[in-house]
Structure formats: C-alpha cells, structure tokens
Short mmCIF file of C-alpha atoms in Angstrom, two decimals:
data_model
loop_
_atom_site.label_atom_id
_atom_site.label_comp_id
_atom_site.label_asym_id
_atom_site.label_seq_id
_atom_site.Cartn_x
_atom_site.Cartn_y
_atom_site.Cartn_z
CA MET A 976 97.70 83.97 110.26
CA ILE A 977 100.32 86.98 110.02
CA ARG A 978 100.25 88.70 113.46
CA ILE A 979 101.38 92.32 113.59
CA LYS A 980 101.66 94.57 116.55
CA GLY A 981 100.50 98.07 115.87
CA ARG A 982 100.51 101.07 117.64
CA GLY A 983 97.25 100.94 119.58
CA ALA A 984 96.26 97.16 118.61
CA VAL A 985 97.21 93.76 117.45
CA TYR A 986 96.55 92.95 113.99
CA GLY A 987 96.05 89.41 112.42
CA GLU A 988 95.88 89.17 108.86
CA VAL A 989 94.24 86.28 106.93
CA TRP A 990 94.50 86.08 103.19
CA TYR A 991 92.59 84.59 100.15
CA ASP A 992 89.51 83.52 102.39
CA GLU A 993 91.80 81.61 105.06
CA GLU A 994 89.71 80.89 108.03
CA PRO A 995 91.13 82.80 111.25
CA PRO A 996 91.67 80.48 114.40
CA ARG A 997 88.74 80.27 116.75
CA ASP A 998 90.64 82.26 119.24
CA PRO A 999 93.16 84.67 117.06
CA GLY A 1000 94.53 86.62 119.99
CA VAL A 1001 94.41 89.79 118.04
CA ASP A 1002 92.29 93.00 118.59
CA ILE A 1003 91.67 93.58 114.80
CA LEU A 1004 91.31 90.91 111.96
CA GLN A 1005 92.24 92.03 108.46
CA TYR A 1006 90.64 90.08 105.71
CA ARG A 1007 93.21 90.58 102.65
CA ARG A 1008 91.88 89.63 99.09
CA GLY A 1009 88.82 87.68 99.99
CA ALA A 1010 86.82 86.49 97.15
CA ILE A 1011 83.19 87.50 98.79
CA PRO A 1012 82.97 90.90 100.54
CA ILE A 1013 81.52 90.39 103.96
CA ALA A 1014 77.89 91.91 104.03
CA ASP A 1015 78.05 93.46 107.25
CA GLY A 1016 80.24 96.32 107.09
CA PRO A 1017 82.39 98.44 104.66
CA HIS A 1018 85.02 96.71 102.61
CA THR A 1019 87.42 98.01 99.96
CA PRO A 1020 87.65 96.36 96.39
CA PHE A 1021 90.80 95.10 94.87
CA LEU A 1022 91.78 94.41 91.49
CA SER A 1023 94.35 91.92 90.42
CA LEU A 1024 95.32 89.79 88.00
CA VAL A 1025 95.65 85.77 88.49
CA THR A 1026 97.55 82.84 86.65
CA ASP A 1027 96.26 79.19 86.44
CA LEU A 1028 98.94 77.22 87.97
CA ALA A 1029 96.86 74.12 87.25
CA ALA A 1030 97.66 74.27 83.32
CA GLY A 1031 100.71 72.69 82.00
CA ASP A 1032 103.92 74.85 81.79
CA ASP A 1033 103.82 75.22 77.81
CA ALA A 1034 100.05 76.38 78.27
CA ILE A 1035 101.03 79.08 80.74
CA PHE A 1036 104.10 80.14 78.59
CA ASP A 1037 102.07 80.29 75.45
CA LYS A 1038 99.54 82.80 77.10
CA PHE A 1039 102.28 85.22 77.38
CA GLY A 1040 102.85 88.23 74.84
CA LYS A 1041 105.39 87.64 72.04
CA SER A 1042 107.89 90.16 73.07
CA CYS A 1043 107.56 88.72 76.78
CA ARG A 1044 108.63 85.32 75.54
CA TYR A 1045 111.20 86.57 73.43
CA GLN A 1046 112.56 88.38 76.61
CA ILE A 1047 112.57 85.40 79.19
CA ARG A 1048 113.93 83.13 76.02
CA ARG A 1049 117.03 85.51 75.73
CA ALA A 1050 117.36 86.17 79.43
CA GLU A 1051 117.60 82.10 79.82
CA SER A 1052 120.08 81.48 77.15
CA LYS A 1053 122.43 84.51 76.72
CA ASP A 1054 121.90 86.47 79.85
CA GLY A 1055 123.93 84.37 82.32
CA LEU A 1056 121.21 84.57 85.03
CA CYS A 1057 121.08 82.97 88.38
CA MET A 1058 117.79 82.59 90.42
CA GLU A 1059 117.72 81.84 94.20
CA PHE A 1060 114.27 81.14 95.68
CA ILE A 1061 114.17 81.36 99.39
CA THR A 1062 111.78 79.70 101.55
CA GLU A 1063 113.19 80.19 104.92
CA PRO A 1064 114.10 84.27 104.29
CA GLU A 1065 114.77 85.14 107.91
CA SER A 1066 118.27 85.34 107.58
CA ARG A 1067 117.95 87.23 104.17
CA LEU A 1068 115.52 90.08 105.11
CA ASP A 1069 118.21 92.57 105.89
CA GLU A 1070 119.61 92.07 102.45
CA PHE A 1071 116.04 92.46 100.85
CA GLY A 1072 115.23 95.05 102.85
CA ALA A 1073 118.44 97.04 101.88
CA PHE A 1074 117.93 96.47 97.99
CA PHE A 1075 114.28 97.47 98.44
CA ASP A 1076 115.11 100.45 100.38
CA ALA A 1077 117.70 101.71 97.57
CA PHE A 1078 114.93 101.18 94.94
CA ALA A 1079 112.72 103.14 97.12
CA THR A 1080 114.97 106.06 97.44
CA GLN A 1081 115.38 106.20 93.66
CA LYS A 1082 111.53 106.27 93.51
CA SER A 1083 110.70 108.55 96.13
CA PHE A 1084 108.90 105.67 97.90
CA ALA A 1085 108.73 104.57 101.70
CA PRO A 1086 110.92 101.99 102.44
CA CYS A 1087 109.49 98.34 102.76
CA ASP A 1088 107.63 97.30 105.67
CA ARG A 1089 110.15 95.41 107.63
CA GLN A 1090 107.55 94.67 110.51
CA TRP A 1091 105.44 93.15 108.01
CA LEU A 1092 108.19 90.82 106.57
CA VAL A 1093 109.32 89.63 110.06
CA ALA A 1094 105.68 88.82 110.81
CA ALA A 1095 105.01 86.86 107.53
CA CYS A 1096 108.46 85.29 108.07
CA LYS A 1097 107.52 83.76 111.36
CA ALA A 1098 104.02 82.89 110.02
CA ARG A 1099 105.92 81.04 107.69
CA GLN A 1100 104.00 82.80 104.96
CA LEU A 1101 106.91 84.67 103.31
CA ALA A 1102 108.94 83.62 100.34
CA LEU A 1103 111.77 85.59 98.67
CA SER A 1104 113.25 85.07 95.01
CA SER A 1105 116.16 86.95 93.01
CA ALA A 1106 117.97 87.04 90.12
CA SER A 1107 121.29 87.74 89.87
CA ARG A 1108 124.29 87.82 87.41
CA ASN A 1109 127.91 87.47 88.53
CA GLY A 1110 127.06 87.75 92.09
CA GLU A 1111 125.00 91.07 91.43
CA ALA A 1112 121.21 91.01 92.48
CA LEU A 1113 119.27 92.32 89.89
CA VAL A 1114 115.72 92.03 90.91
CA TRP A 1115 114.09 90.44 94.31
CA HIS A 1116 110.51 89.50 94.53
CA ALA A 1117 108.50 88.98 97.83
CA HIS A 1118 105.54 86.71 98.15
CA VAL A 1119 102.96 86.14 100.61
CA LEU A 1120 101.83 82.43 100.76
CA CYS A 1121 98.25 80.97 101.72
CA GLY A 1122 96.77 77.87 101.22
CA LYS A 1123 97.05 76.86 97.31
CA THR A 1124 97.66 80.51 96.48
CA ALA A 1125 101.00 82.51 95.98
CA GLY A 1126 100.59 86.28 95.73
CA LEU A 1127 103.20 89.03 94.65
CA TYR A 1128 103.88 91.53 97.77
CA TYR A 1129 106.64 93.14 96.46
CA SER A 1130 108.82 93.65 93.18
CA VAL A 1131 111.85 95.40 93.36
CA SER A 1132 114.71 96.33 90.50
CA CYS A 1133 117.13 98.92 90.75
CA PHE A 1134 118.03 100.17 86.99
CA ARG A 1135 117.61 104.04 87.53
CA ASN A 1136 120.73 106.28 86.35
CA ARG A 1137 121.88 103.15 84.45
CA ASP A 1138 122.83 102.82 80.81
CA ASN A 1139 120.25 101.65 78.14
CA ASP A 1140 122.05 97.97 78.12
CA TYR A 1141 121.75 97.70 81.67
CA ARG A 1142 118.17 98.53 82.24
CA ALA A 1143 117.28 96.14 79.43
CA LEU A 1144 119.04 93.52 81.22
CA VAL A 1145 117.13 94.19 84.40
CA GLY A 1146 113.77 94.17 82.31
CA ARG A 1147 114.44 90.81 80.96
CA ALA A 1148 115.84 89.46 84.31
CA ASN A 1149 112.49 90.71 85.89
CA ARG A 1150 110.35 88.82 83.30
CA TRP A 1151 112.53 85.60 83.88
CA LEU A 1152 112.59 85.80 87.20
CA HIS A 1153 108.45 85.95 87.39
CA TRP A 1154 108.56 83.08 84.78
CA ARG A 1155 110.61 81.08 87.33
CA ASP A 1156 108.62 81.97 90.13
CA LEU A 1157 105.43 80.93 88.41
CA LEU A 1158 107.29 77.52 87.63
CA HIS A 1159 108.39 76.90 91.07
CA PHE A 1160 105.29 77.72 92.97
CA LYS A 1161 103.19 75.28 90.23
CA HIS A 1162 105.81 72.55 91.03
CA ILE A 1163 105.36 72.63 95.03
CA GLY A 1164 101.70 72.52 94.62
CA MET A 1165 100.21 75.98 94.27
CA GLN A 1166 97.14 76.48 92.08
CA ARG A 1167 96.90 80.24 91.88
CA TYR A 1168 99.27 82.92 91.49
CA ASP A 1169 98.02 86.73 92.18
CA TRP A 1170 100.42 89.38 90.59
CA GLY A 1171 99.70 91.94 93.28
CA GLY A 1172 97.30 94.29 91.95
CA LEU A 1173 96.25 96.36 88.90
CA PHE A 1174 95.65 99.95 88.99
CA GLU A 1175 92.03 101.01 88.04
CA ASP A 1176 93.26 104.28 87.00
CA GLU A 1177 95.58 104.20 84.07
CA SER A 1178 95.87 108.03 83.02
CA THR A 1179 99.55 108.08 84.36
CA PRO A 1180 102.09 106.74 82.30
CA GLU A 1181 103.67 104.77 85.06
CA HIS A 1182 100.07 102.91 86.02
CA ALA A 1183 99.52 102.14 82.55
CA GLY A 1184 103.24 100.82 82.25
CA ILE A 1185 102.73 98.68 85.23
CA ASN A 1186 99.60 97.02 84.02
CA LYS A 1187 100.63 96.54 80.61
CA PHE A 1188 103.56 94.57 81.93
CA LYS A 1189 101.57 92.47 84.20
CA LYS A 1190 99.12 91.86 81.52
CA ASP A 1191 101.78 90.74 79.21
CA PHE A 1192 101.95 87.46 81.31
CA GLY A 1193 98.40 86.68 80.46
CA GLY A 1194 95.92 85.52 83.22
CA TRP A 1195 92.54 86.97 84.08
CA GLN A 1196 91.21 90.07 85.94
CA GLU A 1197 89.84 89.21 89.55
CA ARG A 1198 88.03 91.69 91.95
CA THR A 1199 88.46 90.52 95.39
CA TYR A 1200 87.97 92.63 98.92
CA HIS A 1201 89.76 93.86 101.88
CA ARG A 1202 88.07 94.12 105.51
CA SER A 1203 88.90 94.88 108.94
CA VAL A 1204 87.00 93.55 111.80
CA PRO A 1205 87.31 94.57 115.26
CA VAL A 1206 87.11 91.57 117.58
CA THR A 1207 87.94 92.99 121.20
CA VAL A 1208 87.16 95.98 123.14
CA THR A 1209 90.64 97.45 122.16
CA GLY A 1210 89.97 96.80 118.60
CA ARG A 1211 86.43 98.36 118.65
CA VAL A 1212 88.04 101.55 120.28
CA TRP A 1213 91.13 101.53 117.93
CA LEU A 1214 89.83 100.85 114.48
CA PRO A 1215 87.43 104.07 114.12
CA LEU A 1216 90.60 106.22 115.50
CA ARG A 1217 92.70 104.40 112.73
CA ASN A 1218 90.30 104.97 110.16
CA ALA A 1219 89.98 108.73 111.05
CA TRP A 1220 93.65 109.27 111.25
CA ARG A 1221 94.08 107.67 107.69
CA ARG A 1222 91.58 109.91 106.11
CA ARG A 1223 92.82 113.16 107.64
CA LYS A 1224 96.56 111.73 106.66
CA SER A 1225 95.08 111.11 102.99
CA VAL A 1226 93.58 114.48 102.75
CA ARG A 1227 96.77 116.27 103.93
CA GLU A 1228 98.83 114.11 101.40
CA LEU A 1229 96.54 114.97 98.67
CA ARG A 1230 96.45 118.89 99.64
CA ASP A 1231 100.67 118.43 99.39
CA LEU A 1232 100.54 116.98 96.03
CA LEU A 1233 98.21 119.42 94.46
CA PHE A 1234 100.56 122.10 95.86
CA GLN A 1235 103.26 120.59 94.46
CA ARG A 1236 101.56 120.19 91.01
CA GLN A 1237 100.69 123.90 90.97
CA PHE A 1238 104.15 125.04 92.07
CA ALA A 1239 105.51 122.95 89.33
CA ASN A 1240 103.13 124.59 86.80
CA GLU A 1241 103.85 128.18 87.95
CA VAL A 1242 107.75 127.23 87.61
CA ARG A 1243 107.32 125.84 84.11
CA ALA A 1244 105.22 128.88 83.10
CA ALA A 1245 107.41 131.53 84.41
CA SER A 1246 110.60 129.55 82.77
CA GLU A 1247 108.65 129.74 79.20
CA THR A 1248 109.21 133.59 79.47
CA ALA A 1249 112.40 134.15 81.46
CA THR A 1250 115.59 134.67 80.58
CA PRO A 1251 118.06 131.91 81.37
CA GLY A 1252 118.95 131.74 85.17
CA GLU A 1253 115.95 134.20 86.06
CA VAL A 1254 113.58 131.39 87.41
CA THR A 1255 115.02 129.70 90.59
CA ALA A 1256 113.42 126.89 92.77
CA ASP A 1257 112.79 129.05 95.55
CA ARG A 1258 110.96 131.59 93.64
CA PRO A 1259 108.57 130.42 91.30
#
C-alpha cells in the first residue's frame, strides 16, 4: 500500500484489487483501478487499455499496428538507443522529476507529483525506465506495480520546438521503450500491463492522438473503478470537505477555460478585420 500524508488526512492507495492491511494506519483508503465497483458508495469509472503479458513475445508484437512495428524495428537496428530499467529508483527521482517538469513547462501542465513518487518508491511499487542516445535521455516512463500488474503512471518526452528529424527519433524511442517495458515486465513475472488510461472523449486532436498511439499496441479496453473510503473519524470529516473543494476548483477551472476560449475567439474575430498591428494581446 502506498501511504501519502495530505493536508488534512493520511491516504493509503491500494491498486488493482489489492487487499489493504487489516490495520492500514491511514484516514482514507483510495482504491485505484479496481475491477468491481464497491456497491455502498460513489465511485468513478476509469477506461484503459490492457496487454496480456502471458502471451509469447511474438504474439504480443504481432498485435501491434504495422507502422508501430516498423518504428520499433528501426529504433532497434538503426537509432543506437539504450534502455535503462530502474527498480530501485529513489536515487533517480530528482533526475526524472527535472525531465518531467521540463516537459510540463512545454505543455503548460502541472509539475510531477513528487510526493507520490517518493511514497510509491518507499512502498517498493515504483519502477522507472528510460531510453537515451549518446547519453541524452529522450523518453522516461514511470510505472506503478502491484501483484501481477504493471501500470503506466507517467510517460514523458521532450521534443517540442525541435526539428522534424529529432521529433521522429523521439517518437520511435518512445514506442521502442514501451515495447522493451512490456518484455521486461513479462520476463519478471508480470501478467498484465495497464496503459494508464484512455480518453472517453476524443473530440480534441490531442486526446484522439494519445488514444490512437496506445491502441496501436493492441490489447483490449477495460473499465475499472476508483473509490475513496474513510476509515477514521478524521477521514470521515475530511473526505467531504476535500470533495467539496475539488468540485469548487473544477467549476472555477471550467469558468477560466471558457473565458480563455471566449477571449481567443474575440481576438481571432478582431484580427480578421483589423489592419496589421491593430489587435494587441491586452485589447480584444
């Protein structure tokens, strides 16, 4: 179980139908990607893609799309890539975190959850892998491990603002690293690989592209469930407060997003009729 000290309570994460300890020593149990929803309370569905690692290596590879197989073979034979698989990642968390945060800055994402990484590392449920060339890291993956399942938690590559050849190299390195991850987990006895989620809504090109990338590795779609359960008085008091704060935050973020889109539309409409230099960022 992964234990995390939050602002007002201590959380314990149990993954993939793992049984929590009889005395977990936490205020709130968080069930992650359980196969069956718990009947006596709210739960959140989670759609993902799963690869069966019990099949033979060739059987797994043959289910990949044609382009995916070609790029992996090219990366293997021509790109000079090196893989590192790290099962004792504590000393490498800063390195991974710095790479992730550079990626997050490019994409305007939040930085990585270092508290979770440290907690997963202490629970011996974290594995990192990387693909590099000539000493330069191109891709990092972070996985959560539980029982016979390995799940993708983070996949990070930095290629924005680079030329097309470099972007293509990173794309091949990412596919190659995923393939090497599957082989490594298979050969240490894992039976399932969870690809870390699919977007239910593919209305944006980015969501559709991420789903297409993952589906190109074969596998089957699977719906699992998340659930938070208070186990102490502190947990029973804190959990509703936390959920209310998250709902309020979501509403605020949605409002801000709608405002940004409206602003962008107004700027675009003004630019269509303005003379060059007339429209400025602070005057829609």
